[in-house]
Short mmCIF file of C-alpha atoms in Angstrom, two decimals:
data_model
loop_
_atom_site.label_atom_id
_atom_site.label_comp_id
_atom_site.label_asym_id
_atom_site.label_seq_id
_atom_site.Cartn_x
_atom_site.Cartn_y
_atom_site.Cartn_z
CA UNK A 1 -228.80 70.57 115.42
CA UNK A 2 -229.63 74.43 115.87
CA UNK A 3 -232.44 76.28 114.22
CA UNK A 4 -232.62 79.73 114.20
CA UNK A 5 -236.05 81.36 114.01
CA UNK A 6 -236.93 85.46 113.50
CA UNK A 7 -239.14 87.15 115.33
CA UNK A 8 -240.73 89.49 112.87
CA UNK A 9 -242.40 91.65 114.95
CA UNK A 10 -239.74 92.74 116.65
CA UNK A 11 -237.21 93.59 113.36
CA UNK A 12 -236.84 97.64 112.80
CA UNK A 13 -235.48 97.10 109.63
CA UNK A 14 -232.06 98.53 110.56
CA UNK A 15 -229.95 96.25 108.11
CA UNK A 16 -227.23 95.74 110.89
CA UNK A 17 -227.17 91.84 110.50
CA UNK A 18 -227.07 91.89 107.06
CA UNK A 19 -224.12 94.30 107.52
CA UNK A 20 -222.66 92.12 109.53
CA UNK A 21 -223.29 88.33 108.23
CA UNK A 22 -220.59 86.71 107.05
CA UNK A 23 -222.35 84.48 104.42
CA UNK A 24 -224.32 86.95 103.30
CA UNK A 25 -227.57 84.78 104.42
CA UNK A 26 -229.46 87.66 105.48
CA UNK A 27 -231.50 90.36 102.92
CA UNK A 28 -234.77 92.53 103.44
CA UNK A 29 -237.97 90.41 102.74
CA UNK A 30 -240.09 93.20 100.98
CA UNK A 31 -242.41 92.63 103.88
CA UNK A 32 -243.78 95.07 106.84
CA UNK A 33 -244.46 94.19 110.12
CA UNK A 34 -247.20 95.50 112.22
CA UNK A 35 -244.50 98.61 113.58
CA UNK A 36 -244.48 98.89 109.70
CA UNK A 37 -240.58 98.37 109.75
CA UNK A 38 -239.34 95.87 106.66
CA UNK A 39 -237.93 93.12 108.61
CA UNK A 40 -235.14 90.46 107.95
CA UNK A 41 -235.20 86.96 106.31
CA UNK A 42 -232.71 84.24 106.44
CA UNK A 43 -231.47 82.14 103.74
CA UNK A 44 -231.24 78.72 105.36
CA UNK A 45 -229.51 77.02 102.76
CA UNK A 46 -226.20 79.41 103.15
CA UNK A 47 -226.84 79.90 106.84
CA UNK A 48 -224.17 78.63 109.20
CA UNK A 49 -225.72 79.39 112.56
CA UNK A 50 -222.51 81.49 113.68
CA UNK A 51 -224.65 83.75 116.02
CA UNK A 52 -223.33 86.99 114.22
CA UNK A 53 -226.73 88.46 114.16
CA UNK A 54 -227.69 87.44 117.78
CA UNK A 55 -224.88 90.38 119.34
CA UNK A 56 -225.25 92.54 116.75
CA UNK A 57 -228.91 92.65 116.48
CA UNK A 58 -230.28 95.55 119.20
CA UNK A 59 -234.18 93.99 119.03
CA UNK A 60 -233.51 90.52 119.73
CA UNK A 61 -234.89 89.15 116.31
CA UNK A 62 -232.89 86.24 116.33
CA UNK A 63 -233.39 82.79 118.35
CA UNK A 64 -231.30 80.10 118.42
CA UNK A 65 -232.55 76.88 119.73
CA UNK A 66 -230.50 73.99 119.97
CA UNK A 67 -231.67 70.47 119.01
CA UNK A 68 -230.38 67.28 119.49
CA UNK A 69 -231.49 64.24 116.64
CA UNK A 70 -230.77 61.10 117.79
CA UNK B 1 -219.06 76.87 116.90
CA UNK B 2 -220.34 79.93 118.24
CA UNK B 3 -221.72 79.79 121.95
CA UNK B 4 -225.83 80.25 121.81
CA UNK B 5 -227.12 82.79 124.35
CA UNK B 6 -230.40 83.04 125.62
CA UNK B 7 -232.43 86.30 125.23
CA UNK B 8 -232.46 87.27 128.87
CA UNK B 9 -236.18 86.79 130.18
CA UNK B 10 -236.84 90.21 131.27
CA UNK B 11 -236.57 92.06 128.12
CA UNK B 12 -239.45 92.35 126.01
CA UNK B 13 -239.57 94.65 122.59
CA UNK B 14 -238.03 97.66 123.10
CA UNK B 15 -239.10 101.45 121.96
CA UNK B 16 -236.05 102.39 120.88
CA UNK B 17 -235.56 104.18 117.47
CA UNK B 18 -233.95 101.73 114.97
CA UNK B 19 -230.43 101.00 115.03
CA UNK B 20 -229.77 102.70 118.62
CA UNK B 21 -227.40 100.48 120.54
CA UNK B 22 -229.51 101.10 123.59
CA UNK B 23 -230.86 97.66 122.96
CA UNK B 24 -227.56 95.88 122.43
CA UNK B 25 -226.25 96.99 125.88
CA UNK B 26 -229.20 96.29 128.07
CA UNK B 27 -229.29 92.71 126.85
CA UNK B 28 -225.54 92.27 127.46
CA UNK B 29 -226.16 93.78 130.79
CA UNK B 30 -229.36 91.40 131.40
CA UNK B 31 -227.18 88.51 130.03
CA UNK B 32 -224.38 89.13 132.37
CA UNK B 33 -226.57 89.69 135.33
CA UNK B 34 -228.26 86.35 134.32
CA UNK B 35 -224.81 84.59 134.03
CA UNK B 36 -224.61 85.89 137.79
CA UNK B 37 -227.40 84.67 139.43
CA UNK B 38 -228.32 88.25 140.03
CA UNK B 39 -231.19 88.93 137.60
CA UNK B 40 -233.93 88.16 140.29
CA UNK B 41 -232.20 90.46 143.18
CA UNK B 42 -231.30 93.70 141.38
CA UNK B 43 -232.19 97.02 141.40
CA UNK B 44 -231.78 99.29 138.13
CA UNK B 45 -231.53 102.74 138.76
CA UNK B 46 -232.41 104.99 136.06
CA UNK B 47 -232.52 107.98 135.03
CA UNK B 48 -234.66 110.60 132.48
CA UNK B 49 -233.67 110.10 128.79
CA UNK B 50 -233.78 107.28 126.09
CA UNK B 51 -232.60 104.95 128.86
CA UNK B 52 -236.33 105.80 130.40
CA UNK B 53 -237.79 103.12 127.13
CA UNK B 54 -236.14 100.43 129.14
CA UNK B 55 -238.33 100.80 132.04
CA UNK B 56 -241.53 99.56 129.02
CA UNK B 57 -239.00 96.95 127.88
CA UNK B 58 -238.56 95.52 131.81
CA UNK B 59 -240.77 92.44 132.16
CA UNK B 60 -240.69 92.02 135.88
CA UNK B 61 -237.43 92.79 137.36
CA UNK B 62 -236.98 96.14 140.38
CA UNK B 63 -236.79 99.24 138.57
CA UNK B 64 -236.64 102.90 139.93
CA UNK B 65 -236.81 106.16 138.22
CA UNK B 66 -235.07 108.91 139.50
CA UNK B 67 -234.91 112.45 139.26
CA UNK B 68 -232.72 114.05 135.90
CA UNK B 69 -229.00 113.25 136.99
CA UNK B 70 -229.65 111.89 140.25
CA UNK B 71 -229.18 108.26 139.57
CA UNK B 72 -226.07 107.18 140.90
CA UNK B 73 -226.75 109.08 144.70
CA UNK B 74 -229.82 107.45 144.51
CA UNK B 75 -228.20 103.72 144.02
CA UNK B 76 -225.94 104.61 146.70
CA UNK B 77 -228.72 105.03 149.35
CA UNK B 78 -230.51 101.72 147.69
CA UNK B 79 -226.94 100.30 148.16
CA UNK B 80 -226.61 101.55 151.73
CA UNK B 81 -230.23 100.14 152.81
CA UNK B 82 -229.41 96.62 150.74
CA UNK B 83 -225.78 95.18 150.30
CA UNK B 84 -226.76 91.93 149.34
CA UNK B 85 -228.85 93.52 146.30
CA UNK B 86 -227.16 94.03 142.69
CA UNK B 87 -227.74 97.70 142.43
CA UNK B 88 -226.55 99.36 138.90
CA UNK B 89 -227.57 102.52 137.06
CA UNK B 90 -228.07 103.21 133.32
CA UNK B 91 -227.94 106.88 132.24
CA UNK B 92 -227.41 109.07 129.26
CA UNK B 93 -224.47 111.52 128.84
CA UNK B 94 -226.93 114.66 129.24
CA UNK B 95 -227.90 112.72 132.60
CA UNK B 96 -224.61 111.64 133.52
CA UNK B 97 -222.34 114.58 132.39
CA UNK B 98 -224.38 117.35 132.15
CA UNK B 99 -227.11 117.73 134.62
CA UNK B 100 -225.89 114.99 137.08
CA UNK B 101 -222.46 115.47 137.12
CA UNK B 102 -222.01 117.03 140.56
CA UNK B 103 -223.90 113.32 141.63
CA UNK B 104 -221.78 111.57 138.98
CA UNK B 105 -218.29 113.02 140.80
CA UNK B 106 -220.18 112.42 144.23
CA UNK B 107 -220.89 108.58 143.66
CA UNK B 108 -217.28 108.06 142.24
CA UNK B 109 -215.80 110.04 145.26
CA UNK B 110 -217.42 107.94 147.85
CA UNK B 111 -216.98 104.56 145.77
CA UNK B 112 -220.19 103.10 147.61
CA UNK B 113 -220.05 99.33 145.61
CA UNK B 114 -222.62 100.45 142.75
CA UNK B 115 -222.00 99.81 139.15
CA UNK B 116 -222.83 102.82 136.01
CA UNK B 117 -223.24 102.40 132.79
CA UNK B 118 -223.01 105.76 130.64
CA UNK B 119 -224.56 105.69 127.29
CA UNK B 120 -222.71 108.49 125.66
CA UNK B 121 -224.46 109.26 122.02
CA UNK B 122 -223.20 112.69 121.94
CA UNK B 123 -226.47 114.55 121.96
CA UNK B 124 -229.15 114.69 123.78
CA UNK B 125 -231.15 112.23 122.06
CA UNK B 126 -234.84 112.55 123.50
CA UNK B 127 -235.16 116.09 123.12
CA UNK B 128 -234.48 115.96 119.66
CA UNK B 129 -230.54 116.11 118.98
CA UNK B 130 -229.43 119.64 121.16
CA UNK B 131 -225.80 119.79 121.60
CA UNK B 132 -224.54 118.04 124.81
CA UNK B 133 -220.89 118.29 126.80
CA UNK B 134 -220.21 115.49 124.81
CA UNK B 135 -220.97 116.54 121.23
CA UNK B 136 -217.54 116.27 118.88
CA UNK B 137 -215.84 119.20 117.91
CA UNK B 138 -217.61 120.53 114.70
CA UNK B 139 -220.51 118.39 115.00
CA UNK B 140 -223.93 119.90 113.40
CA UNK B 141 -227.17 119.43 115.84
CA UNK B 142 -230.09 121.21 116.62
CA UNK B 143 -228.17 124.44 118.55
CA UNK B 144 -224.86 124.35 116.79
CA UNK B 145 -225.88 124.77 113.27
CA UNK B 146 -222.33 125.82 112.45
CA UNK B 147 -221.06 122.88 114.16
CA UNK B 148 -219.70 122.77 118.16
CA UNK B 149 -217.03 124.35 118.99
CA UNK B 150 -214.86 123.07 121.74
CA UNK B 151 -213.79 119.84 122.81
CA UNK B 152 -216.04 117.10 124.06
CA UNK B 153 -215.92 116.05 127.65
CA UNK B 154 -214.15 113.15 128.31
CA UNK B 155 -214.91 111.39 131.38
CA UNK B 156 -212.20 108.69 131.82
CA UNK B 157 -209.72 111.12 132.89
CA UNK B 158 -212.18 112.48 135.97
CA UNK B 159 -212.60 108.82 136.69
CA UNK B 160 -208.88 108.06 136.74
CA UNK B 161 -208.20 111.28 138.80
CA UNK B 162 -210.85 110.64 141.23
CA UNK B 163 -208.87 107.12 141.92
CA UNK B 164 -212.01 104.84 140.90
CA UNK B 165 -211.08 101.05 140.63
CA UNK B 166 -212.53 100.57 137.52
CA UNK B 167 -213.32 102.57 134.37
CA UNK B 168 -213.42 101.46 130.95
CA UNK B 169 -214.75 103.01 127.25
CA UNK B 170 -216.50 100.21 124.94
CA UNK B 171 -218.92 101.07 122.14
CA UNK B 172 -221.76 98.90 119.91
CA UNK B 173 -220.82 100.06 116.92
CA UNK B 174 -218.87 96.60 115.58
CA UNK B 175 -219.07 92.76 116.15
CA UNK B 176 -215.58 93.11 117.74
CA UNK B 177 -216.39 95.83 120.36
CA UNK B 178 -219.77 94.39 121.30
CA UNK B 179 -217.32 91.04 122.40
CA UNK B 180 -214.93 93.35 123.74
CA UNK B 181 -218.07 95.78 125.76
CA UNK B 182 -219.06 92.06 127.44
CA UNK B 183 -215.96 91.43 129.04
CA UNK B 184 -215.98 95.38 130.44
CA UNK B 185 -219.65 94.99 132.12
CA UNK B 186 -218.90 91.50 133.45
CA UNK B 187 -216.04 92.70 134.82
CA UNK B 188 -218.07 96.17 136.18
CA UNK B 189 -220.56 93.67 137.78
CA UNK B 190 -218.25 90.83 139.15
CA UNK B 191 -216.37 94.27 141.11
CA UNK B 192 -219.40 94.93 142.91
CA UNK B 193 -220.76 91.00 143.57
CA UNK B 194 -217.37 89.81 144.69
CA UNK B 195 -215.31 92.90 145.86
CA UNK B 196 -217.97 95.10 146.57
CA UNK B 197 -216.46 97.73 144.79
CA UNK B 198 -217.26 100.81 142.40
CA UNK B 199 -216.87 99.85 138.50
CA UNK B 200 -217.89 102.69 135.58
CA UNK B 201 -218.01 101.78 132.41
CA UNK B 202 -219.16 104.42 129.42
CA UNK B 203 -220.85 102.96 125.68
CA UNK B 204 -220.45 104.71 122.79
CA UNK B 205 -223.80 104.87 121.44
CA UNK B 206 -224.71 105.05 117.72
CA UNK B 207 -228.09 107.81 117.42
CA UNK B 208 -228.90 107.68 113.18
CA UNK B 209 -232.13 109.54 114.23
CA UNK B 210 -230.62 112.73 115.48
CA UNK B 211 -227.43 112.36 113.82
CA UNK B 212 -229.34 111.96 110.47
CA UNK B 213 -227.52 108.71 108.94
CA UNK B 214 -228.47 105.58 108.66
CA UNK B 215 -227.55 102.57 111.24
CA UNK B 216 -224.67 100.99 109.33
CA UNK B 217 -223.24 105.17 108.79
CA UNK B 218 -224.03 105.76 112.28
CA UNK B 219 -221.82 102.82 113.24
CA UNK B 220 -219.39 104.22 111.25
CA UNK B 221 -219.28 106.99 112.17
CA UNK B 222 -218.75 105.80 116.15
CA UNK B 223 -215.22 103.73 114.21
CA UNK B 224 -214.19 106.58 112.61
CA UNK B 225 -214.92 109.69 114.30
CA UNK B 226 -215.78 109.44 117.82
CA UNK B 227 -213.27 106.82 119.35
CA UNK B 228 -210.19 109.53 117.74
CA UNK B 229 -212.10 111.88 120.53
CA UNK B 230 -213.21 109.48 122.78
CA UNK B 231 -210.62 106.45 122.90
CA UNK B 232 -211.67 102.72 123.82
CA UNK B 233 -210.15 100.64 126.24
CA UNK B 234 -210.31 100.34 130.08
CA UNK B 235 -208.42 101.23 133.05
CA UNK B 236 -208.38 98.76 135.66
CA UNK B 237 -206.69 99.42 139.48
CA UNK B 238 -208.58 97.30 141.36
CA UNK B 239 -205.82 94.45 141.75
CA UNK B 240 -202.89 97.14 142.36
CA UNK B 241 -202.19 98.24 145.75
#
């Protein structure tokens, strides 16, 4: 199983990945950082873990770990 | 299923304004050069600009900071002293074309086995958006209020005329040409590991602070603008002869 986690404090709030995700999983939380940038939150229900927002994000927000449940 | 990458181990948060596809290309470089075995026996070379913010972003890793423009002479000497060491620089266009491009000709003429990466945002970004060789015909900056007039320098041609093995164009502004950028630098860097050869490769670079849009119009702008300029692709010799 993957998981993908956000690191917060590194999102500038530049909207790429929402731009860019294809099922429209990604939106602005309303919430600042420490930078004060609004950073990124992902919908985990629609999420598909297609790693769109891993090459286009320029900050390295997004981690993908991968899983395995026996 | 998409293939997971690892963020490469040496980068930590970056300084760069948001948006700027600085960050993009040093972790495909990092990524490549960890795919290659190479990220604990490299040297980056780099010179005075934006690219400078990666030297902060660097967790460990050899780094060296040259003079403005003098990057790529400098990795030749590194080069000359080490062979076995992955030596690459990363450079702006105002270091690459304007002020270092008597060292930029130099290093392509002698095709020591060194690998540079351009990042061409046409402007000079740090010092607050002045018009550079590279700024588009009719573009409004800082000192061309009216908008540049001229063409911008294109640096594929001197590359091809100068007989260089391999040159190529990519940019960060889309999903598809960050894919496409990959398979230029891996092929840059698997030049010099394997066939110890020269390899430049230039990145369109998206700048929505001095350009005054926003990321997603910045990107846009690189898809629908620039590249009519400044065309994508690559130029590969080094299996011909």
């Amino acid at each position: 199983m993957v998981n993908i986690t956000l690191q917060m404090e590194r999102c500038k709030g530049c909207g790429i990945c929402i731009a860019n995700c294809p099922k429209d999983a990604l939106a602005f939380s309303n919430h600042s950082n420490h930078s004060g940038y609004e950073y990124v939150q992902v919908n985990e229900e629609t999420c598909v873990k297609c790693g769109t927002c891993y090459i286009v994000c320029p900050d390295g927000v997004f981690v993908f770990t991968e899983t395995i449940t026996e | 299923m998409a293939k997971y990458t690892k963020y490469p181990e040496l980068l930590s948060p970056n300084g760069w304004c948001p948006g700027c596809g600085y960050g993009i290309i040093a972790r495909l470089i990092y990524e490549v050069m960890e795919e290659k075995g190479v990220s604990q026996n490299h040297i980056y070379v780099g010179g005075v600009g934006c690219n400078a913010n990666l030297y902060g972003a660097l967790e460990g890793g050899n780094k060296v900071e040259c003079h403005h423009g003098r990057a790529p002479v400098c990795a030749n000497g590194i080069k000359a002293l080490m062979p076995d060491t992955f030596v690459f620089t990363i450079q702006g266009d105002g270091d690459c074309y304007a002020i270092g491009m008597g060292e930029t000709i130099i290093a392509a003429h002698n095709r020591f086995p060194i690998t540079v990466f351009a990042v061409n945002n046409a402007n000079y970004g740090m010092t607050g958006g002045q018009t550079a060789p590279t700024t588009l015909t009719g573009q409004v900056t800082t000192t061309s209020p009216k908008g540049k007039e001229g063409k911008p320098f294109d640096i594929i041609p001197q590359m091809r005329a100068l007989g260089v093995d391999y040159c190529a164009r990519g940019t960060t502004a889309s999903l598809a040409e960050i894919r496409k950028l990959k398979k230029y630098i891996t092929k840059a860097i698997d030049l010099q590991l394997q066939e110890r050869k020269y390899a430049f490769v230039e990145i369109l670079s998206p700048c929505p602070t001095n350009w005054h849009k926003s990321p997603l119009e910045a990107n846009e702008y690189i898809m629908n603008n620039v590249i009519k300029y400044l065309p994508l692709g690559e130029y590969d010799t080094s299996k011909e002869e």
